Amino acid sequence: MISDTNAVLFRIFFFLCLFSLAAAQQPYVGKSTTDCSVSDNSTSVLGYSCNGLNKTCLSYVTFRSKPPFSTVSSISSLFSVDSSLVSSLNNAATTSTSFPSGQQVIIPVTCSCSGSYSQANLNYTIQQNDSYFFIANDTLQGLSTCQALEKQNNVSSQSLFPGMRIVVPIRCACPTAKQVNEDGVNYLMSYTVVFGDTVDIISQRFGVETNKTLIANQMSFENAGVFPYTTILIPLENPPSQVNSLTPPPPPPPAQSVSPPLKSKKTWVYVLAGVLGGALVLSVIAAAIFCLVKRKPKTQEETRNFDSFTAKKPPKSDQDQESEFDPLDGLSGMVVDTLKVYKFNELRSATSDFTSSSSIGGSGYIGKINGDGAMIKKIEGNASEEINLLSKLNHFNIIRLSGFCFHEGDWYLVYEHASNGSLSDWIHSKSLLSSTQRLQIALDIATGLNYLHNFADPPYVHRDLNSGNVFLDYEFRAKIGNLGLAKSTGEGEGYVLTRHVEGTRGYLAPEYLEHGLVSTKLDVYAFGVLLSEIVTGKDVSELKKEIEEGDAMEELLVRGRFLPEGLVSFVVRLVDDCLKRDHLDRPSMDEIVLSLSKILTASKSWESSY
Ligand SMILES: *[C@@H]1O[C@H](CO)[C@@H](O)[C@H](O)[C@H]1NC(C)=O
Ligand SMILES: *[C@@H]1O[C@H](CO)[C@@H](O)[C@H](O)[C@H]1NC(C)=O
Ligand SMILES: *[C@@H]1O[C@H](CO)[C@@H](O)[C@H](O)[C@H]1NC(C)=O
Ligand SMILES: *[C@@H]1O[C@H](CO)[C@@H](O)[C@H](O)[C@H]1NC(C)=O
Ligand SMILES: *[C@@H]1O[C@H](CO)[C@@H](O)[C@H](O)[C@H]1NC(C)=O
Ligand SMILES: *[C@@H]1O[C@H](CO)[C@@H](O)[C@H](O)[C@H]1NC(C)=O
Ligand SMILES: *[C@@H]1O[C@H](CO)[C@@H](O)[C@H](O)[C@H]1NC(C)=O
């Protein structure tokens, strides 16, 4: 009771504070920018109002690299800023450095008052088929609005013609006296919202308290929705740096992360067996895994992944190759800052000179670097795509890339080591994984994919999800690896077409095999296949055979006894949904995460009451 009252009081207090500050801050523009006929001057549609302590200030805007604006120089000239400022702020090597499409670029602008609005003015030449809306939304990603453009130029959108020069007011603001004096805010950054962003995610990315961002935009916890192609102001104490802004916060592992101790009769059996047979069992399992891992050459899978690195081998020079050719050229600047660049000697000693005893098949090796386990993969060809992608991802359920090494034309990627190896080595035996562990693994995989689909920027499709590409850590929590085939679907339609169908037999969705259509639903299909393997303990070819012989999925599950019987129908329904032939009928990954969390909770309570 008391804490409830406190919470209510706190809320009221918070809103009172919010209210008293409201007039001094800038309202969030919301959705009104999509309708050019609305010119509601109670919001900031026409621009942020000129209420800063200083009439002119340095501020920052974010922009996502997108052709034709994907190099330092093209972006700098669009915003009429000095390209050396842009390259240093974004850790770009030269002004011709090109950013991967969708990468966030931070641009410094001078913000000043123009009438009652604060803005940074750009000169812009009208292109074929431009409209105010297109310039504001598509070209500038929400950094201006059609309403502001029309007001600024006093010409209607219909009267624009190619070659005409107009002034584009970029939305920016200077901190108010209160922000400067009481909150220590020195800069306001106009951040362009993309899909998957929330005020929380954006704030954390720049190390700002969420409530500060909410207040700066006159938003509240209850009303914190943000829309793509609009701007939100981020109150910053220090100039933004690309390093902290591009490393998304590690999303907390799902609530189910700690497996609750089992309080049941069965537990005692486990404990007893554990105490008595622990050492024996462990060594047997270890030996078994060792043999399994060693016996199963992963060459096929590995080479398949490497095929996708189509870039040429870097040229070798006679003398010191590493100084002649800068392999870091293909990497985004921020990668070099967040990842460790290993010396080849470190890797050599970690893997006893890449001897077979540390090999895990193919070109994978296990070793110890500074006391920590690491998985090392050698890649002949261009690995910069995989490095750039993995360096942007930070999620408990996705294998972390800790660094890399470039030596004599080959890349060596160093990943975190998931000590229990790949899932495929574990799913077949009932005694190795309990039903709760199986469902937790499925939920982990779904959570990792959900991050790739809905929170990575731009979104990615893994394209090669299978039991060999999922790794288990010491607590049997799953991590998705081998992202060598991952493909961005960009920010547009949510799908791309490819003529190059790659992946693993049995996991490929019909629309991909037939039309090369790549969307997140491709991973949903593969997840459905993988989930059915996890809950039946049979691999995809076995399953296919038994189903062709007329066994229903449901029977297989009941017979297999991998799951409590009461959960079978829920899991079967989920699998069926994921395997729907029409990709549009399949659920999205966030829906799957939700269903699986419910099933897992039920499984835990079943297990503890057993
Ligand atoms: C909003 O616009 C109206 C008329 O266009 C004007 O009278 C009013 O002062 C404006 N309000 C603000 C806050 O600028
Ligand atoms: C835009 O053009 C005007 C007139 O040509 C010029 O005075 C101004 O400096 C230009 N602004 C920028 C930011 O280049
Ligand atoms: C402009 O629009 C016309 C028709 O509306 C189209 O044919 C043309 O390809 C477009 N041009 C560009 C550059 O998009
Ligand atoms: C705004 O621009 C984006 C990116 O080009 C585009 O995908 C989106 O459809 C545009 N919004 C509207 C309402 O046209
Ligand atoms: C905008 O243009 C119209 C005529 O085209 C003119 O009457 C009006 O004064 C102009 N307004 C401003 C603010 O320049
Ligand atoms: C405001 O202007 C003063 C004097 O030019 C400067 O020292 C201060 O840093 C400025 N403050 C902000 C927040 O831009
Ligand atoms: C924001 O929340 C944190 C704790 O979550 C609190 O310490 C801080 O005072 C709050 N700031 C404002 C401006 O309300």
XYZ file of C-alpha atoms and ligand atoms in Angstrom:
708
model
C 0.000 0.000 0.000
C 2.572 2.455 1.155
C 4.774 1.928 -1.810
C 1.768 2.271 -4.102
C 0.967 5.630 -2.599
C 4.564 6.639 -2.943
C 4.551 5.673 -6.561
C 1.444 7.731 -7.164
C 2.904 10.698 -5.328
C 6.084 10.342 -7.313
C 4.116 10.299 -10.555
C 2.177 13.387 -9.560
C 5.349 15.106 -8.525
C 6.993 14.103 -11.757
C 4.136 15.487 -13.823
C 4.070 18.701 -11.864
C 7.754 19.108 -12.612
C 7.145 18.189 -16.211
C 4.332 20.651 -16.484
C 6.225 23.543 -15.046
C 9.076 22.878 -17.431
C 6.937 22.207 -20.422
C 6.706 25.747 -21.638
C 10.458 26.077 -21.697
C 11.196 22.960 -23.784
C 10.336 21.825 -27.292
C 7.295 19.712 -28.094
C 7.875 16.493 -30.004
C 6.643 16.912 -33.547
C 4.823 13.559 -33.752
C 3.012 12.384 -36.837
C 1.837 15.731 -38.160
C 4.770 15.875 -40.559
C 3.181 13.302 -42.816
C 0.353 15.647 -43.692
C 1.711 18.701 -45.455
C -1.558 20.571 -45.161
C -1.411 20.632 -41.362
C 0.405 23.631 -40.017
C -0.321 23.408 -36.365
C 1.952 25.906 -34.677
C 1.213 24.518 -31.220
C 3.629 21.701 -32.024
C 7.037 22.079 -33.547
C 5.952 21.260 -37.093
C 7.376 24.514 -38.433
C 10.550 24.179 -36.395
C 11.723 24.243 -32.805
C 10.971 27.588 -31.240
C 13.713 30.028 -30.596
C 13.916 29.784 -26.817
C 17.577 28.960 -26.254
C 19.887 30.728 -23.865
C 22.022 31.684 -26.855
C 20.498 32.696 -30.165
C 23.192 30.794 -32.008
C 24.815 27.577 -30.917
C 26.629 24.524 -32.109
C 24.305 21.566 -32.417
C 24.272 18.163 -34.032
C 21.979 16.202 -36.293
C 21.983 12.514 -37.162
C 21.620 11.233 -40.695
C 21.620 7.673 -42.042
C 23.929 6.998 -44.895
C 21.853 6.359 -48.017
C 22.901 6.667 -51.654
C 23.579 9.164 -53.145
C 24.541 10.527 -49.721
C 26.800 7.811 -48.391
C 30.287 9.268 -48.451
C 31.742 11.816 -46.064
C 32.035 14.341 -48.874
C 28.521 13.926 -50.294
C 26.933 14.167 -46.849
C 29.077 17.164 -45.935
C 28.120 18.994 -49.076
C 24.414 18.226 -48.564
C 24.640 19.840 -45.141
C 27.150 22.521 -46.237
C 29.583 21.609 -43.493
C 33.310 21.098 -43.530
C 33.983 17.487 -44.477
C 36.924 17.204 -42.098
C 34.567 17.829 -39.185
C 32.265 15.071 -40.385
C 35.081 12.615 -40.959
C 36.657 13.141 -37.563
C 33.356 13.028 -35.694
C 32.497 9.752 -37.399
C 35.947 8.206 -37.315
C 36.132 8.074 -41.080
C 39.610 7.705 -42.476
C 39.244 10.084 -45.407
C 36.600 12.307 -46.925
C 35.964 9.707 -49.620
C 35.168 7.081 -46.998
C 31.805 5.567 -47.720
C 29.516 4.513 -44.887
C 27.503 1.316 -45.127
C 23.936 2.035 -46.061
C 21.839 2.847 -43.032
C 24.772 3.737 -40.810
C 24.194 6.654 -38.513
C 26.359 9.678 -39.272
C 26.565 12.600 -36.879
C 26.836 16.048 -38.417
C 27.687 19.278 -36.597
C 25.558 22.259 -37.634
C 25.283 25.849 -36.542
C 21.845 26.509 -35.248
C 20.454 30.047 -35.202
C 17.188 31.856 -34.762
C 15.291 32.821 -37.855
C 12.118 34.597 -36.874
C 10.558 32.570 -34.122
C 12.214 29.271 -35.062
C 15.716 27.987 -34.591
C 17.170 26.294 -37.616
C 20.273 25.566 -39.659
C 19.863 26.653 -43.254
C 21.055 24.619 -46.194
C 21.117 25.588 -49.814
C 19.523 22.839 -51.849
C 18.984 22.370 -55.568
C 15.678 20.797 -56.590
C 16.047 17.422 -58.310
C 13.780 15.692 -60.777
C 10.402 14.858 -59.156
C 11.244 16.539 -55.832
C 8.456 17.741 -53.604
C 8.683 19.387 -50.225
C 7.525 16.180 -48.634
C 10.102 14.115 -50.492
C 12.912 16.490 -49.519
C 11.831 16.589 -45.891
C 11.004 12.926 -45.393
C 12.983 10.900 -47.888
C 16.089 12.967 -48.554
C 16.514 14.551 -45.124
C 14.886 11.732 -43.160
C 12.714 14.086 -41.113
C 15.308 16.772 -40.389
C 12.957 19.250 -42.032
C 9.212 19.280 -42.669
C 7.209 20.109 -45.762
C 5.401 22.797 -43.791
C 8.652 24.489 -42.788
C 9.995 24.259 -46.337
C 6.919 25.875 -47.782
C 6.937 28.656 -45.210
C 10.665 29.272 -45.648
C 10.543 29.516 -49.421
C 7.097 31.019 -49.911
C 6.623 28.854 -53.020
C 4.152 26.003 -53.261
C 5.402 22.455 -53.702
C 3.785 22.296 -57.171
C 5.851 25.242 -58.401
C 9.200 23.577 -57.755
C 11.259 22.791 -60.834
C 14.528 20.898 -61.276
C 17.548 23.124 -60.845
C 15.697 25.644 -58.689
C 17.564 26.597 -55.538
C 15.747 26.664 -52.234
C 16.694 27.057 -48.596
C 16.063 24.050 -46.391
C 15.549 24.828 -42.708
C 17.037 21.971 -40.680
C 15.362 21.370 -37.341
C 17.676 22.140 -34.449
C 17.546 23.940 -31.140
C 19.786 25.603 -28.588
C 19.478 24.532 -24.952
C 17.282 26.720 -22.793
C 18.619 28.629 -19.809
C 17.194 25.978 -17.512
C 18.797 23.140 -19.435
C 22.166 24.901 -19.373
C 22.092 26.086 -15.788
C 20.270 23.306 -13.977
C 20.765 20.182 -16.055
C 24.225 20.826 -17.439
C 23.029 20.387 -21.023
C 25.346 21.989 -23.552
C 24.060 20.602 -26.817
C 20.776 19.443 -28.226
C 21.104 16.870 -30.940
C 18.327 16.447 -33.497
C 18.118 12.683 -33.727
C 16.203 11.158 -36.626
C 14.068 8.297 -35.405
C 14.213 4.979 -37.263
C 12.062 1.853 -36.994
C 12.554 0.013 -33.741
C 13.641 3.100 -31.802
C 12.065 4.020 -28.506
C 12.940 6.983 -26.318
C 14.570 4.495 -23.952
C 16.742 2.896 -26.592
C 17.778 6.216 -28.089
C 18.602 7.749 -24.711
C 20.660 4.794 -23.577
C 22.559 4.819 -26.817
C 23.754 8.321 -26.080
C 24.141 7.784 -22.362
C 21.301 10.128 -21.432
C 18.675 9.454 -18.762
C 15.369 8.646 -20.417
C 13.452 11.104 -18.259
C 15.740 13.940 -19.422
C 15.033 13.134 -23.055
C 11.308 12.907 -22.354
C 11.310 16.300 -20.659
C 13.373 17.912 -23.413
C 10.682 16.854 -25.875
C 7.689 17.538 -23.633
C 6.853 13.873 -23.586
C 5.823 11.655 -20.692
C 6.273 7.991 -19.867
C 2.649 7.423 -20.834
C 3.023 9.265 -24.070
C 6.455 8.329 -25.320
C 5.727 7.000 -28.824
C 8.150 8.124 -31.508
C 7.761 7.725 -35.246
C 10.309 7.091 -37.989
C 11.333 10.142 -40.048
C 10.731 12.588 -37.223
C 13.274 14.266 -34.979
C 13.647 14.042 -31.250
C 16.024 16.258 -29.301
C 18.681 14.546 -27.218
C 20.079 16.709 -24.418
C 23.838 16.167 -24.264
C 26.459 17.387 -21.833
C 29.341 16.625 -24.167
C 29.609 16.545 -27.919
C 28.307 13.197 -29.174
C 30.819 10.623 -30.233
C 30.174 7.926 -32.737
C 31.534 5.258 -30.423
C 28.961 5.543 -27.704
C 26.165 6.267 -30.083
C 26.653 3.237 -32.265
C 26.962 0.628 -29.590
C 23.427 -0.196 -28.686
C 22.977 -1.037 -25.019
C 22.996 -4.709 -24.249
C 19.319 -5.530 -23.909
C 18.856 -7.261 -20.580
C 18.641 -10.994 -20.936
C 15.040 -12.134 -20.785
C 13.531 -12.426 -17.346
C 13.760 -16.186 -17.569
C 17.519 -15.982 -17.643
C 18.125 -17.461 -14.236
C 16.764 -20.948 -14.143
C 15.028 -21.125 -10.799
C 16.234 -23.839 -8.507
C 13.926 -26.784 -8.793
C 12.228 -27.550 -5.553
C 10.918 -31.004 -6.137
C 11.493 -34.596 -5.294
C 13.052 -34.976 -8.656
C 15.598 -32.351 -7.756
C 16.932 -34.501 -4.994
C 17.490 -37.275 -7.407
C 19.370 -34.877 -9.603
C 21.379 -33.501 -6.744
C 22.274 -36.939 -5.504
C 23.135 -38.161 -8.928
C 25.029 -34.949 -9.447
C 27.107 -35.308 -6.323
C 27.854 -38.950 -6.843
C 28.313 -39.041 -10.531
C 29.199 -35.437 -11.237
C 32.807 -35.867 -12.009
C 32.267 -39.058 -13.936
C 29.338 -37.723 -15.944
C 31.143 -34.508 -16.679
C 34.208 -36.198 -17.979
C 32.140 -38.598 -20.066
C 30.116 -35.745 -21.515
C 33.234 -33.721 -22.124
C 34.854 -36.618 -23.898
C 31.698 -37.226 -25.912
C 31.455 -33.617 -26.986
C 35.093 -33.507 -27.783
C 34.727 -36.496 -30.056
C 31.514 -35.216 -31.596
C 32.950 -31.820 -32.261
C 36.122 -33.217 -33.649
C 34.505 -35.930 -35.668
C 32.074 -33.664 -37.394
C 33.947 -31.583 -39.893
C 32.141 -28.343 -40.433
C 33.873 -27.664 -43.692
C 30.734 -27.672 -45.728
C 28.982 -25.137 -43.616
C 32.066 -23.004 -43.249
C 32.935 -22.910 -46.903
C 29.363 -22.083 -47.705
C 29.598 -19.084 -45.519
C 32.869 -18.071 -47.013
C 31.461 -18.205 -50.508
C 29.508 -15.127 -49.702
C 32.638 -13.098 -49.215
C 33.036 -12.254 -52.808
C 35.561 -9.462 -52.576
C 39.007 -10.149 -53.903
C 41.867 -11.083 -51.687
C 43.782 -7.986 -50.740
C 46.954 -7.497 -52.717
C 50.164 -8.749 -51.170
C 53.328 -6.783 -51.362
C 56.843 -8.128 -51.075
C 57.769 -6.266 -47.983
C 55.681 -5.475 -44.999
C 52.180 -6.319 -46.111
C 50.397 -5.051 -43.108
C 51.706 -1.558 -43.481
C 51.286 -1.389 -47.262
C 47.698 -2.490 -47.373
C 45.387 -1.104 -44.772
C 42.767 -3.791 -44.187
C 40.906 -1.422 -41.923
C 39.887 0.644 -44.958
C 36.791 -1.451 -45.507
C 35.670 -1.102 -41.911
C 33.564 1.635 -40.493
C 35.549 3.861 -38.190
C 33.692 2.890 -35.115
C 34.546 -0.782 -35.579
C 38.188 -0.061 -35.109
C 37.423 1.624 -31.827
C 35.122 -0.967 -30.322
C 36.882 -4.136 -31.393
C 40.271 -5.372 -30.393
C 42.809 -5.786 -33.133
C 44.752 -8.906 -32.171
C 48.330 -9.589 -33.070
C 48.787 -12.695 -35.119
C 51.224 -14.016 -32.525
C 48.548 -13.822 -29.854
C 46.260 -15.996 -31.936
C 49.063 -18.353 -32.798
C 49.909 -18.990 -29.177
C 46.222 -19.198 -28.227
C 45.683 -22.043 -30.663
C 49.086 -23.720 -30.275
C 49.993 -22.514 -33.739
C 46.609 -23.495 -35.217
C 47.256 -27.167 -34.603
C 44.571 -29.773 -34.965
C 44.192 -30.105 -31.209
C 42.547 -26.701 -31.102
C 40.621 -27.122 -34.350
C 36.876 -27.512 -34.219
C 36.649 -28.420 -37.853
C 36.691 -26.306 -40.965
C 38.621 -23.165 -40.248
C 37.404 -22.802 -36.689
C 39.663 -22.998 -33.673
C 39.222 -22.819 -29.927
C 41.838 -21.182 -27.782
C 42.534 -19.170 -24.689
C 43.460 -15.512 -24.934
C 44.433 -13.827 -21.670
C 42.759 -16.616 -19.761
C 39.418 -16.313 -21.572
C 38.107 -18.879 -23.971
C 37.761 -17.677 -27.545
C 36.581 -19.090 -30.822
C 38.678 -18.082 -33.793
C 37.561 -18.349 -37.383
C 39.881 -17.880 -40.321
C 38.342 -16.248 -43.358
C 40.043 -16.140 -46.718
C 38.451 -13.204 -48.425
C 36.706 -10.114 -47.282
C 35.349 -10.298 -43.783
C 34.636 -6.624 -43.414
C 30.902 -7.082 -43.928
C 30.612 -9.577 -41.114
C 32.852 -7.452 -38.895
C 30.875 -4.303 -39.589
C 27.630 -6.103 -38.870
C 28.721 -7.857 -35.689
C 30.347 -4.763 -34.287
C 26.983 -3.028 -34.465
C 25.176 -5.806 -32.654
C 25.229 -6.260 -28.937
C 22.878 -8.853 -27.621
C 23.121 -11.675 -25.128
C 21.701 -14.111 -27.661
C 24.041 -13.257 -30.507
C 27.643 -14.460 -30.470
C 29.830 -11.495 -29.715
C 32.754 -10.612 -31.921
C 35.540 -9.494 -29.635
C 38.112 -8.617 -32.219
C 39.969 -9.588 -35.323
C 43.367 -9.904 -36.860
C 44.505 -9.421 -40.403
C 47.518 -11.437 -41.426
C 48.992 -12.204 -44.828
C 45.781 -11.551 -46.689
C 43.547 -13.535 -44.352
C 41.155 -12.418 -41.679
C 40.879 -14.057 -38.313
C 37.735 -13.233 -36.392
C 37.786 -13.764 -32.640
C 34.424 -14.501 -31.032
C 33.278 -15.131 -27.520
C 33.518 -18.794 -26.737
C 30.274 -20.598 -26.005
C 31.729 -23.449 -24.038
C 29.077 -26.057 -24.743
C 29.549 -25.942 -28.480
C 26.844 -26.120 -31.057
C 23.217 -26.956 -30.359
C 23.244 -29.717 -32.956
C 25.463 -31.769 -30.663
C 22.922 -31.646 -27.858
C 19.387 -31.853 -29.146
C 19.204 -35.514 -29.992
C 19.617 -36.999 -26.562
C 16.759 -36.678 -24.135
C 18.994 -37.063 -21.113
C 21.186 -34.125 -22.062
C 18.621 -31.331 -22.084
C 15.461 -31.044 -20.001
C 12.237 -29.760 -21.504
C 12.656 -26.439 -19.727
C 16.190 -26.109 -21.063
C 14.946 -26.881 -24.555
C 12.243 -24.249 -24.361
C 14.688 -21.734 -22.886
C 17.038 -22.373 -25.801
C 14.172 -21.862 -28.257
C 13.224 -18.628 -26.513
C 16.849 -17.463 -26.565
C 17.062 -18.041 -30.309
C 13.754 -16.238 -30.871
C 14.923 -13.320 -28.737
C 18.181 -13.043 -30.669
C 16.335 -13.099 -33.994
C 13.830 -10.572 -32.724
C 16.751 -8.260 -31.983
C 18.161 -8.739 -35.485
C 14.767 -8.146 -37.084
C 13.392 -5.345 -35.006
C 16.160 -3.621 -33.139
C 19.234 -3.790 -35.315
C 19.579 -0.745 -37.493
C 19.128 -1.470 -40.347
C 17.232 -4.731 -39.735
C 18.970 -7.949 -40.703
C 17.816 -11.387 -41.779
C 20.153 -14.181 -40.636
C 19.349 -16.397 -43.652
C 21.163 -19.432 -42.336
C 19.612 -20.361 -39.042
C 20.142 -24.025 -38.216
C 21.144 -26.103 -35.232
C 24.819 -25.926 -36.208
C 24.760 -22.135 -36.097
C 23.401 -21.874 -32.572
C 25.909 -22.179 -29.736
C 25.360 -22.941 -26.077
C 27.215 -21.297 -23.259
C 28.139 -22.935 -19.973
C 24.589 -22.493 -18.666
C 23.052 -23.805 -21.878
C 21.834 -20.380 -22.891
C 21.745 -20.087 -26.664
C 23.651 -17.661 -28.831
C 23.195 -17.299 -32.551
C 26.392 -17.364 -34.575
C 27.710 -17.578 -38.152
C 26.160 -14.388 -39.418
C 28.214 -14.547 -42.590
C 25.097 -14.758 -44.753
C 23.083 -12.153 -42.862
C 21.461 -9.647 -45.160
C 20.005 -6.252 -44.505
C 16.489 -5.703 -45.747
C 17.110 -1.987 -45.703
C 14.579 0.403 -44.366
C 12.135 0.259 -47.212
C 9.731 -2.547 -47.988
C 11.111 -4.999 -45.459
C 12.253 -7.437 -48.120
C 14.846 -7.785 -50.840
C 15.177 -10.159 -53.742
C 18.264 -12.195 -54.400
C 19.238 -14.447 -57.239
C 21.760 -16.225 -55.083
C 19.950 -18.697 -52.870
C 22.232 -19.853 -50.066
C 21.550 -21.494 -46.760
C 20.965 -24.949 -45.385
C 18.742 -27.599 -46.926
C 15.561 -28.280 -45.056
C 15.447 -24.874 -43.423
C 14.744 -22.768 -46.494
C 11.340 -21.158 -46.888
C 9.408 -21.769 -50.118
C 9.304 -18.103 -51.184
C 13.090 -17.952 -50.913
C 13.686 -21.130 -52.910
C 11.144 -20.175 -55.542
C 11.573 -16.415 -55.881
C 14.678 -15.497 -53.877
C 12.537 -13.342 -51.594
C 14.453 -12.414 -48.439
C 12.456 -11.066 -45.525
C 12.443 -11.640 -41.801
C 9.819 -14.311 -42.410
C 12.586 -16.418 -43.917
C 14.130 -16.693 -40.451
C 10.700 -17.371 -38.972
C 10.362 -20.393 -41.232
C 13.830 -21.666 -40.341
C 13.014 -21.062 -36.692
C 9.907 -23.236 -37.071
C 12.071 -26.053 -38.440
C 14.634 -25.595 -35.686
C 11.968 -25.482 -32.986
C 10.528 -28.768 -34.219
C 14.009 -30.297 -34.033
C 14.510 -28.988 -30.508
C 11.232 -30.379 -29.200
C 11.398 -33.743 -30.962
C 15.109 -34.407 -30.703
C 15.140 -35.415 -34.370
C 17.022 -33.653 -37.095
C 15.333 -32.083 -40.046
C 15.832 -34.987 -42.474
C 14.487 -37.544 -39.980
C 11.508 -35.328 -39.247
C 10.756 -34.850 -42.880
C 10.829 -38.578 -43.458
C 8.533 -39.378 -40.558
C 6.072 -36.701 -41.513
C 6.062 -37.951 -45.106
C 5.322 -41.408 -43.722
C 2.170 -39.974 -42.224
C 3.078 -39.139 -38.646
C 1.528 -35.938 -37.402
C 3.804 -33.514 -35.628
C 1.647 -33.824 -32.573
C 2.115 -37.611 -32.400
C 5.874 -37.232 -32.751
C 5.930 -34.818 -29.840
C 3.779 -36.971 -27.616
C 5.784 -40.076 -28.486
C 9.111 -38.327 -28.047
C 8.242 -37.217 -24.493
C 10.629 -34.309 -24.711
C 7.922 -31.955 -23.483
C 5.216 -32.128 -20.829
C 2.135 -33.440 -22.589
C 0.032 -30.439 -21.639
C 2.303 -28.145 -23.667
C 2.411 -30.216 -26.831
C -0.561 -28.601 -28.541
C 0.763 -25.068 -27.928
C 4.157 -25.888 -29.343
C 2.648 -27.680 -32.339
C 0.503 -24.661 -33.104
C 3.538 -22.383 -32.932
C 5.537 -24.655 -35.247
C 2.635 -24.841 -37.696
C 2.303 -21.064 -37.742
C 6.014 -20.585 -38.382
C 5.916 -23.053 -41.271
C 2.930 -21.493 -43.047
C 3.526 -21.587 -46.757
C 2.582 -17.964 -47.334
C 5.225 -15.909 -45.571
C 2.683 -13.200 -44.765
C 0.738 -15.680 -42.626
C 3.724 -16.457 -40.413
C 3.955 -14.693 -37.068
C 6.616 -12.074 -36.444
C 9.521 -12.800 -34.134
C 8.154 -10.640 -31.337
C 4.923 -12.616 -31.333
C 6.938 -15.815 -31.179
C 8.960 -14.499 -28.235
C 5.724 -13.779 -26.416
C 4.203 -17.229 -27.054
C 7.389 -19.009 -26.110
C 7.776 -17.086 -22.852
C 4.308 -18.228 -21.867
C 5.051 -21.827 -22.798
C 8.350 -21.689 -20.907
C 6.679 -20.331 -17.784
C 4.152 -23.135 -17.949
C 6.927 -25.680 -18.380
C 8.755 -24.355 -15.333
C 5.719 -24.572 -13.129
C 5.023 -28.038 -14.461
C 8.585 -29.091 -13.692
C 8.495 -27.710 -10.161
C 5.205 -29.406 -9.364
C 6.340 -32.720 -10.715
C 0.124 30.463 -34.378
O -0.385 30.984 -35.605
C -1.326 32.044 -35.420
C -1.843 32.453 -36.772
O -1.218 31.816 -37.832
C -0.668 33.202 -34.680
O -1.637 34.220 -34.449
C -0.128 32.707 -33.345
O 0.568 33.761 -32.697
C 0.826 31.546 -33.576
N 1.258 31.017 -32.315
C 2.541 30.838 -32.024
C 2.821 30.279 -30.687
O 3.443 31.099 -32.804
C 23.492 29.737 -49.607
O 23.437 30.623 -50.707
C 23.485 32.005 -50.345
C 23.292 32.837 -51.595
O 23.877 32.274 -52.680
C 24.840 32.302 -49.683
O 24.913 33.653 -49.307
C 24.974 31.411 -48.471
O 26.234 31.584 -47.868
C 24.794 29.954 -48.822
N 24.731 29.209 -47.610
C 25.466 28.130 -47.372
C 25.294 27.473 -46.053
O 26.238 27.707 -48.217
C 9.885 11.337 -62.422
O 8.530 10.960 -62.566
C 8.206 10.481 -63.876
C 6.718 10.203 -63.931
O 6.054 10.698 -62.837
C 8.996 9.214 -64.141
O 8.722 8.753 -65.436
C 10.482 9.542 -64.013
O 11.220 8.336 -64.150
C 10.796 10.139 -62.667
N 12.172 10.560 -62.641
C 12.980 10.298 -61.637
C 14.374 10.786 -61.746
O 12.600 9.688 -60.628
C 9.461 8.651 -45.787
O 10.723 8.235 -46.297
C 11.015 6.856 -46.168
C 12.443 6.598 -46.626
O 12.647 6.965 -47.935
C 9.971 6.036 -46.922
O 10.251 4.675 -46.740
C 8.613 6.382 -46.371
O 7.631 5.688 -47.089
C 8.349 7.871 -46.444
N 7.084 8.193 -45.797
C 5.977 8.420 -46.478
C 4.764 8.699 -45.686
O 5.981 8.419 -47.698
C 4.933 35.253 -50.373
O 4.574 35.440 -51.744
C 3.389 36.161 -51.957
C 3.086 36.250 -53.447
O 3.722 35.240 -54.128
C 3.527 37.596 -51.376
O 2.327 38.303 -51.543
C 3.887 37.475 -49.931
O 4.138 38.749 -49.378
C 5.129 36.604 -49.716
N 5.369 36.434 -48.311
C 6.562 36.534 -47.772
C 6.621 36.324 -46.287
O 7.558 36.745 -48.422
C 26.394 30.672 -25.075
O 27.276 31.718 -25.444
C 28.381 31.876 -24.600
C 29.130 33.145 -25.052
O 29.355 33.091 -26.436
C 29.257 30.643 -24.655
O 30.374 30.780 -23.783
C 28.434 29.461 -24.200
O 29.196 28.283 -24.332
C 27.177 29.340 -25.050
N 26.352 28.296 -24.498
C 25.793 27.353 -25.233
C 25.015 26.324 -24.514
O 25.926 27.312 -26.445
C 15.666 10.785 -13.825
O 15.631 9.518 -13.190
C 16.742 9.259 -12.325
C 16.575 7.894 -11.750
O 15.973 7.043 -12.649
C 16.804 10.304 -11.224
O 17.953 10.070 -10.432
C 16.882 11.672 -11.849
O 16.822 12.657 -10.840
C 15.723 11.898 -12.817
N 15.938 13.164 -13.498
C 14.966 14.042 -13.713
C 15.361 15.263 -14.451
O 13.813 13.849 -13.345
